[in-house]
Coordinates of C-alpha atoms in Angstrom, one line a residue:
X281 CA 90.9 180.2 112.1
X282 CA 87.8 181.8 110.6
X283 CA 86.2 178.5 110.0
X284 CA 86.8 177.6 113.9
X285 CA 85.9 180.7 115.3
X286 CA 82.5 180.6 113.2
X287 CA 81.9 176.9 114.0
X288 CA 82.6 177.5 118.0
X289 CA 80.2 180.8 118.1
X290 CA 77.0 178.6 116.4
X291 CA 77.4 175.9 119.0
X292 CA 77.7 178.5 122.0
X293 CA 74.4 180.2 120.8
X294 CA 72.4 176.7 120.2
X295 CA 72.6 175.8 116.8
X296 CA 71.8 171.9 116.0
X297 CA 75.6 170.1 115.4
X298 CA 74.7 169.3 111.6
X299 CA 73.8 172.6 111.0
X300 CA 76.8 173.7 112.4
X301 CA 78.8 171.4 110.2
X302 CA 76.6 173.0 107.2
X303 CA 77.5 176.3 108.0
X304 CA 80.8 176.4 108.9
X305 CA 82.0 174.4 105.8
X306 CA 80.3 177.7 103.8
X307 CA 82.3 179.6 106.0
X308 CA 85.3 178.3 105.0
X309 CA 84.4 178.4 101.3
X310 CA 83.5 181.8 101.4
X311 CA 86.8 182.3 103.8
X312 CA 89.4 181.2 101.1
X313 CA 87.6 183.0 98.3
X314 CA 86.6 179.2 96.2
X315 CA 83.3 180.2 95.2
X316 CA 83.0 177.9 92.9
X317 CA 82.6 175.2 95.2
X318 CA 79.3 176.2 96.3
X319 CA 77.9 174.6 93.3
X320 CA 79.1 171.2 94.8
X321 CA 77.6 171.9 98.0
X322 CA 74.4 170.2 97.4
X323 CA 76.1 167.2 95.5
X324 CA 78.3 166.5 98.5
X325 CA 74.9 166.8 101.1
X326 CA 73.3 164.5 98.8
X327 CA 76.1 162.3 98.5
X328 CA 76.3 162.1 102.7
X329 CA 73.3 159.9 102.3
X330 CA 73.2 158.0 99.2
X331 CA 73.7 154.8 100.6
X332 CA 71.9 151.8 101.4
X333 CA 73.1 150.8 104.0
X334 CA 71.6 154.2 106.2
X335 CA 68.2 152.4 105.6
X336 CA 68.9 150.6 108.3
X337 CA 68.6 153.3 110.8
X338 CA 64.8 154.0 110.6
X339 CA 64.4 150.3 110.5
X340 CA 66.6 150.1 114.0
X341 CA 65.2 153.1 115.9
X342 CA 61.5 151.1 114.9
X343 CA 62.4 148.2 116.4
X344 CA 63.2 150.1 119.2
X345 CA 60.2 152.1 119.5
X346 CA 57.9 148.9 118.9
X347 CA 60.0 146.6 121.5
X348 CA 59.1 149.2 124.1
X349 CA 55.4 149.6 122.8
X350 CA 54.5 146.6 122.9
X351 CA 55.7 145.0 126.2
X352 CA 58.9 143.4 125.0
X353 CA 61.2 145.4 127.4
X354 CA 59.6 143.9 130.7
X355 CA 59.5 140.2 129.4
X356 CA 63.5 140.5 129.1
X357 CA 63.2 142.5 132.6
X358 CA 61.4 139.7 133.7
X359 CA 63.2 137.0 132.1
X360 CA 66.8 138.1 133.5
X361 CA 65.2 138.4 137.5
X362 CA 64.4 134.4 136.8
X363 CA 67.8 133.6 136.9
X364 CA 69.9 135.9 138.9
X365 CA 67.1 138.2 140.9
X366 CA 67.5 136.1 143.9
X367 CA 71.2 136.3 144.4
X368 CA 72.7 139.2 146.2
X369 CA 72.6 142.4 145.2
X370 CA 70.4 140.5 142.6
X371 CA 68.8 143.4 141.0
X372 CA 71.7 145.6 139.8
X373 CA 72.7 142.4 138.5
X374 CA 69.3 141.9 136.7
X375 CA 69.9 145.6 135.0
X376 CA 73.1 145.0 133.9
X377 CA 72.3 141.8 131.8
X378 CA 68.2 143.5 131.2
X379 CA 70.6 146.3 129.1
X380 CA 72.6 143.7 127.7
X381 CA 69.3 141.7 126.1
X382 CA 67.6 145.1 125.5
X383 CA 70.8 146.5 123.8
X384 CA 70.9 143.7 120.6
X385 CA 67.4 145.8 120.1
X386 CA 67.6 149.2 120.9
X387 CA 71.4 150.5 119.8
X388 CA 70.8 153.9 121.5
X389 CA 72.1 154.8 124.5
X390 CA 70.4 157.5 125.6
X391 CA 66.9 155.6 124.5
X392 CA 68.1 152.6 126.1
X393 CA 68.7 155.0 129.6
X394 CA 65.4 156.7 129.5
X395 CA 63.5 153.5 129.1
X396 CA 65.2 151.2 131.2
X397 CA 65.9 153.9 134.8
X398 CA 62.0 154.3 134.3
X399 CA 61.5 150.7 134.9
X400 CA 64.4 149.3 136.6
X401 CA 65.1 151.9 139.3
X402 CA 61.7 152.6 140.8
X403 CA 62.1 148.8 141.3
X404 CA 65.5 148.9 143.0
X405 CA 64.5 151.7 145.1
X406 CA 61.8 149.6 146.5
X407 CA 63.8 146.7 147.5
X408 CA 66.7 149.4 149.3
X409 CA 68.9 150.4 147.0
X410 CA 70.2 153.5 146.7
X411 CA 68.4 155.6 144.1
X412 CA 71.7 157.5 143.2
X413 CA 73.4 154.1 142.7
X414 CA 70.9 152.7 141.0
X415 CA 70.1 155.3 138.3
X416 CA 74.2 155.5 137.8
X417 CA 74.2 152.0 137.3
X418 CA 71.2 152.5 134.6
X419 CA 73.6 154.9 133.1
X420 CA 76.5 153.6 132.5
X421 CA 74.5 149.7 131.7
X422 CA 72.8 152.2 128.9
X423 CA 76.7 152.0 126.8
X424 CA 76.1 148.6 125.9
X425 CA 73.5 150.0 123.8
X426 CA 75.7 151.4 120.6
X427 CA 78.5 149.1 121.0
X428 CA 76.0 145.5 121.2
X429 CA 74.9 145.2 117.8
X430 CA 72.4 146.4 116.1
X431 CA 74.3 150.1 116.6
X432 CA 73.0 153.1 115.2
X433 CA 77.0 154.7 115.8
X434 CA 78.5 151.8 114.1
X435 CA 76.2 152.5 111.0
X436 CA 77.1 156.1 111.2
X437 CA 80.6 155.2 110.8
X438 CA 80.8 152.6 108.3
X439 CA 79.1 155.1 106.3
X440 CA 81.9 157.3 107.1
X441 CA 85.3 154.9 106.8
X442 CA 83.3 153.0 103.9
X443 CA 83.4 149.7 105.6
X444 CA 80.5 146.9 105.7
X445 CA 77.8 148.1 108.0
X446 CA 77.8 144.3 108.8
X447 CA 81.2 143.9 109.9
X448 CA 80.7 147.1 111.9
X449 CA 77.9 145.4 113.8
X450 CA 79.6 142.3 114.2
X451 CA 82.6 143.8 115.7
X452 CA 80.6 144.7 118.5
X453 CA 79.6 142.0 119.8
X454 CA 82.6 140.7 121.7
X455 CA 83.5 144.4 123.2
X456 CA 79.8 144.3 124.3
X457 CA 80.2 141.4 126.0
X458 CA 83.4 142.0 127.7
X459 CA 81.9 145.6 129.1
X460 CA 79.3 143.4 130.8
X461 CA 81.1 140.8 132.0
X462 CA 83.3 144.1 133.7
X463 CA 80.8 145.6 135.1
X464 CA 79.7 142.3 136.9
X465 CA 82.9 141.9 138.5
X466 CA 82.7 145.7 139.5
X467 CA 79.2 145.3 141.4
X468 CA 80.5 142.5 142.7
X469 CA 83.8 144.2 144.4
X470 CA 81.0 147.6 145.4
X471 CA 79.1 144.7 147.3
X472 CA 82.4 143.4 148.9
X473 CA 83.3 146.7 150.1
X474 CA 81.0 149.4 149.6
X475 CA 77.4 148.2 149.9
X476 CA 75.6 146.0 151.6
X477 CA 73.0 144.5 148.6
X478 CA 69.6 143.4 149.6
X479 CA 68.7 139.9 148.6
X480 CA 66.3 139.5 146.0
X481 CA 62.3 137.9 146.0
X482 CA 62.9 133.9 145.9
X483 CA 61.4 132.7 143.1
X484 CA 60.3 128.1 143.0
X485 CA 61.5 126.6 139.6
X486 CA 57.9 126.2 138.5
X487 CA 57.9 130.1 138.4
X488 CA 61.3 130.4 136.7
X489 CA 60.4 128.0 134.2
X490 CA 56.7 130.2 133.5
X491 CA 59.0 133.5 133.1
X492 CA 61.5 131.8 130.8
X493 CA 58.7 130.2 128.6
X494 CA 57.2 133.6 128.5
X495 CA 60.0 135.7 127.4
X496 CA 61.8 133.0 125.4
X497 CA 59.9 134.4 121.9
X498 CA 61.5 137.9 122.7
X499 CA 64.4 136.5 122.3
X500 CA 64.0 136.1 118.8
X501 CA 64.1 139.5 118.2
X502 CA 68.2 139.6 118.3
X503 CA 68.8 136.2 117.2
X504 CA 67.1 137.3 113.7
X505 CA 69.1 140.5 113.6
X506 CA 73.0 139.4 115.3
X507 CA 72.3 135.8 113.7
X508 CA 71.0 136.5 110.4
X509 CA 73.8 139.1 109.9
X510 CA 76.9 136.9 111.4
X511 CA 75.7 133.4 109.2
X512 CA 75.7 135.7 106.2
X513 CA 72.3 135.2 105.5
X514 CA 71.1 138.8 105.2
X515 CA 72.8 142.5 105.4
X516 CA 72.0 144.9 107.7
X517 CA 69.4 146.5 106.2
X518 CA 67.6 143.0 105.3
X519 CA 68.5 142.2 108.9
X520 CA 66.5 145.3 110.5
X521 CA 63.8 144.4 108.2
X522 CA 63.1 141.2 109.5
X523 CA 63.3 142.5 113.1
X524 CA 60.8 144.9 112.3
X525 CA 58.6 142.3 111.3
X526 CA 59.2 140.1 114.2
X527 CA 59.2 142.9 116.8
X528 CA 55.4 143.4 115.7
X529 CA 54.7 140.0 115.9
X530 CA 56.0 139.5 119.0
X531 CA 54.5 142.3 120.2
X532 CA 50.9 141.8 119.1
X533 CA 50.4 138.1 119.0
X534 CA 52.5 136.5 122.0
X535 CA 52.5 139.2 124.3
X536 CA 49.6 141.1 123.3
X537 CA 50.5 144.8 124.1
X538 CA 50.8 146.2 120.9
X539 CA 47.9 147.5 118.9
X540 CA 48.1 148.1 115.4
X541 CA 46.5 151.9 116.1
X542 CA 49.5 152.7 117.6
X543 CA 51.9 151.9 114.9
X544 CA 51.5 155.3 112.9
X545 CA 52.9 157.1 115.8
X546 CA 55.9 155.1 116.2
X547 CA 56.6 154.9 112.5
X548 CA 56.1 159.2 113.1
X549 CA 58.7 158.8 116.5
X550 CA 61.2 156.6 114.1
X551 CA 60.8 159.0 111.2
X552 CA 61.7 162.1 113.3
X553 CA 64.6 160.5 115.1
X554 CA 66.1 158.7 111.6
X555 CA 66.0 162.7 110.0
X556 CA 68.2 164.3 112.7
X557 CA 70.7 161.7 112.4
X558 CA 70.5 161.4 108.5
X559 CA 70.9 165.4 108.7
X560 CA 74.2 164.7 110.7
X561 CA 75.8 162.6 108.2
X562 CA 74.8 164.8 105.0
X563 CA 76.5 167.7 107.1
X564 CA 79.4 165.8 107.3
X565 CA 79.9 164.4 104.3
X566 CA 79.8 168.4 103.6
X567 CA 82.5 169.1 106.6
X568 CA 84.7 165.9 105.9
X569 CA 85.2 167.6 102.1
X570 CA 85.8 170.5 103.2
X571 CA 88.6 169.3 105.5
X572 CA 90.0 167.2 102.9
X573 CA 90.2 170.2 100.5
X574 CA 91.9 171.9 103.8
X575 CA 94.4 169.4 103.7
X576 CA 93.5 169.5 107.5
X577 CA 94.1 165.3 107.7
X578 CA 97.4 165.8 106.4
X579 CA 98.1 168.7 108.6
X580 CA 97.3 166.6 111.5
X581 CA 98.9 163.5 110.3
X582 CA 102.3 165.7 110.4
X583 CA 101.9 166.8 113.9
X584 CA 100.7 163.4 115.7
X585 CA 103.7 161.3 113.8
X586 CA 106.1 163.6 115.4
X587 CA 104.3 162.0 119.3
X588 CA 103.6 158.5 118.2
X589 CA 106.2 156.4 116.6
X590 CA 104.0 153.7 116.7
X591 CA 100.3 152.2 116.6
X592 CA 99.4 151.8 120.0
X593 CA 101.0 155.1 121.0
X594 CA 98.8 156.6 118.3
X595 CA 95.5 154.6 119.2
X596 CA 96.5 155.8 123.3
X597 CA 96.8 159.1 122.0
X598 CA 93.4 159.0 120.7
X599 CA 92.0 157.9 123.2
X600 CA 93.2 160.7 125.2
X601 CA 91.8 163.3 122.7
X602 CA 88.2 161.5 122.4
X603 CA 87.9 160.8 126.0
X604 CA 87.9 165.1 126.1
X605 CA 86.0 165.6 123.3
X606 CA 83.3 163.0 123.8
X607 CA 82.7 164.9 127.4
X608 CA 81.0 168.0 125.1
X609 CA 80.1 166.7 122.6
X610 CA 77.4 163.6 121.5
X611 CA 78.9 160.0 120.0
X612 CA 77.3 160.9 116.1
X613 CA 78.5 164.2 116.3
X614 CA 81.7 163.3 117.8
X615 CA 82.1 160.4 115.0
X616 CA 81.2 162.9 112.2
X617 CA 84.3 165.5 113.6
X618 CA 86.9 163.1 114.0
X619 CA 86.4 160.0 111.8
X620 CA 87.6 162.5 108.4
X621 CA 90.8 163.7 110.7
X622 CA 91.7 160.3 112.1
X623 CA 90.8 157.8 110.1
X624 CA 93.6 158.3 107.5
X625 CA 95.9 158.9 109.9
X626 CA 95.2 155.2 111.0
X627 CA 95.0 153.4 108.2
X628 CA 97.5 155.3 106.2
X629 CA 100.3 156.0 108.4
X630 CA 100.0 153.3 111.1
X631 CA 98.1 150.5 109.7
X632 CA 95.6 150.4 111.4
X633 CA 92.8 148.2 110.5
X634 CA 89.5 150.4 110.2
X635 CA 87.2 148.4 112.0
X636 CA 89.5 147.7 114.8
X637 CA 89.9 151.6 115.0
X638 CA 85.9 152.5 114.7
X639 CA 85.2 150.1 117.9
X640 CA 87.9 152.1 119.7
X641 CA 86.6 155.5 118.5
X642 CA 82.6 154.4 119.0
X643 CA 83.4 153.3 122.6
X644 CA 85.5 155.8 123.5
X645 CA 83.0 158.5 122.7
X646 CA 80.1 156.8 124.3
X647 CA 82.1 156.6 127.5
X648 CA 81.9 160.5 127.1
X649 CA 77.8 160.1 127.3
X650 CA 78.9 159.4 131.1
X651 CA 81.9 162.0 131.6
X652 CA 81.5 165.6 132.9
X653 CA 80.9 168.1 132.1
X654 CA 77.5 167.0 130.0
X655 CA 77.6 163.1 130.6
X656 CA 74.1 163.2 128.1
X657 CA 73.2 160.0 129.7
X658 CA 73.3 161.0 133.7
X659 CA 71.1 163.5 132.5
X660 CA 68.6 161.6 130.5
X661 CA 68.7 159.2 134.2
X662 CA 68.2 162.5 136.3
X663 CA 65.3 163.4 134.6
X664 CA 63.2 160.1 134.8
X665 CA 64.6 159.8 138.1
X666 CA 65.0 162.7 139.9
X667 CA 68.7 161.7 141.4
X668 CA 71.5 164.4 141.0
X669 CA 74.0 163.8 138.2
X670 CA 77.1 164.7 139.8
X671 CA 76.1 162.5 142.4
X672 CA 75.3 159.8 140.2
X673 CA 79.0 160.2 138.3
X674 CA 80.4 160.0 141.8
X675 CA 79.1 157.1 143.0
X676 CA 79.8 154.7 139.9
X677 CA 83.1 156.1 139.2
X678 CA 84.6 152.5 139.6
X679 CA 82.2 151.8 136.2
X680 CA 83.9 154.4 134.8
X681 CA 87.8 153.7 136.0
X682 CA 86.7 149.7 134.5
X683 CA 85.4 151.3 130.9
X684 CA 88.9 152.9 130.7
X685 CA 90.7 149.6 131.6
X686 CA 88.4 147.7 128.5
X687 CA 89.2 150.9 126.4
X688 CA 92.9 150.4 126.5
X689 CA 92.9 146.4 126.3
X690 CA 90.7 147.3 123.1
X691 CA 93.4 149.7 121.6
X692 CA 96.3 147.5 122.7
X693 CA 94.7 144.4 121.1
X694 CA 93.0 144.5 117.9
X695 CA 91.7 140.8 118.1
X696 CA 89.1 141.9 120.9
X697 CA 87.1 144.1 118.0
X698 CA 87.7 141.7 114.8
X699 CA 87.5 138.0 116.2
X700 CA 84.0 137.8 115.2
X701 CA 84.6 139.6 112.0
X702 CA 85.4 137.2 108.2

């Protein structure tokens, strides 16, 4: 209780989440009167990060930060208005499968929001679409970004359940998939009912053909990384590597935008990014001990076997409990609080497999990036844009109703987060 009551008060008053994870896990040592164990505190921090496979999230945020620097992010803008920009209600359909494309890059949601409403819905407002719609729609097109591999999340929590980073990233792929193909069919029923879509700009086939050409080496980017990584070829870390290498490439020799002057400040952007999530998982391979010396997973295993007699009442139940704490808190955080609780409840006691169960978890708390009270990513819209969040939430609640539809078909049926996984 004095653990609990410490670790609520820092988060009231502003403390950073790993901090809070630091500091409360001294609480509690200092709390039951085992002082000893402050002599393993630094082990267990140092522990948190002492593996290889967390290299590959400087090497993912990079690629991020060099895609948008050097011009890649319009090419696929560009690329996806050649073949459905001139249907109806083309252009939400262009930043839908823009965030797809952009997602196998980026793996951020929030990054993926603040870069893609800056572009894409400026350009919808122009054409006469609503600017609440369309900066909703950014939002919620911005999940694909930690559940389409590469995912910063995912490599959070294999580092977490101790599973292959590569399966992890691989398991994402047909969820990822399956969320946009949903979110077609709901702007496709909001046209039937709700709005009327403009049409987009015709383009000739001589121009779609110039577009396609001109974006096709972009492309390259996530074949590398999702192909390299599925054929076995490379890890990864290798994988995110490679990107790296071909994101600058790209970049400077095809399109031309980026200039090898600006480099050092992306590498600086990358760095700072990679050190508050690295800080996150030190501090919880500090809380998750803690817990486990608390016997707090066992605790909990007694009281949730005693409400579901079976998996997919446990996985439901879940659901339920993430879907409230993913509306306060962020999806690493979230991962890094509940992953030690639940995880062994799941694989222990209901056989659960632990990738299945991390692509249900990972979702579930990225749907809370769009779900009030905070929804992180409405905000991150509302700031580029300028439209009202609650507004925004309001207007794309169908988005919303349709991620909790794909969030129970994933807990009910484990083959939608493992087919693509050896």
């Amino acid at each position: 209780m004095v653990t609990t009551a410490f670790f609520t008060f820092f988060m009231l008053v502003g403390v950073p989440i790993g901090l809070c994870l630091c500091m409360a896990a001294a609480v509690y040592i200092w709390a039951t009167g085992n002082t000893l164990l402050f002599a393993s505190f630094p082990v267990q921090l140092f522990g948190g990060v002492d593996n290889y496979g967390l290299i590959s999230i400087p090497l993912f945020v990079l690629i991020g930060e060099v895609m948008n620097g050097g011009g890649i992010t319009r090419r696929v803008i560009n690329m996806t208005m050649a073949f459905v920009g001139s249907m109806k209600g083309g252009l939400a359909y262009v930043n839908l499968l823009a965030n797809m494309f952009v997602s196998s890059i980026l793996g951020s949601a929030t990054a993926q929001v603040a870069i893609m409403a800056q572009m894409m819905v400026p350009e919808m407002e122009k054409k006469g679409y609503d600017k609440t719609f369309a900066a909703g729609l950014t939002a919620y097109a911005g999940m694909l970004g930690p559940i389409i591999p590469p995912s910063i999340m995912f490599v959070v929590y294999s580092v977490l359940a101790q599973v292959p980073v590569s399966d992890m990233l691989t398991a994402g792929m047909l969820p990822g998939i399956l969320l946009t193909a949903i979110f077609c069919v709901v702007i496709a029923g909001m046209g039937w009912f709700c709005y009327d879509y403009p049409r987009g700009d015709v383009m000739t086939l001589k121009q779609r053909v110039r577009i396609v050409l001109g974006a096709l080496p972009t492309l390259s980017i996530p074949i590398i990384i999702v192909g390299s990584i599925m054929a076995g070829i490379a890890n990864a870390t290798e994988a995110a590597a490679v990107g790296v290498v071909a994101a600058v490439l790209v970049g400077r020799y095809w399109i031309g935008d980026l200039k090898f002057s600006d480099l050092p400040l992306m590498l600086l952007k990358a760095g700072i990014y990679s050190a508050v999530v690295l800080l996150l998982v030190a501090a919880a391979a500090v809380f998750s001990w803690v817990l486990v010396y608390g016997m707090v997973p066992q605790n909990v295993a007694a009281w949730v076997q005693t409400i579901a007699s079976d998996p997919i009442t446990f996985m439901l139940l879940v659901n339920v409990i993430l879907l409230v704490i993913g509306t306060v808190i962020d999806g690493a955080p979230g991962l890094i609080m509940t992953v030690p609780i639940l995880l062994p409840i799941a694989t222990e006691v209901y056989g659960i497999d632990p990738i299945h169960f991390g692509v249900v978890v990972t979702v579930n708390l990225v749907l809370g990036f769009l779900s009030p009270p905070v929804g992180l990513c409405f905000f991150v819209a509302s700031a580029v844009t300028g439209a009202k969040p609650g507004k925004m939430f309001i207007v794309t609640l169908p988005f919303f109703f349709a991620s909790c539809v794909l969030l129970v078909l994933l807990s009910i049926f484990p083959i939608l987060s493992t087919f693509f996984v050896k």
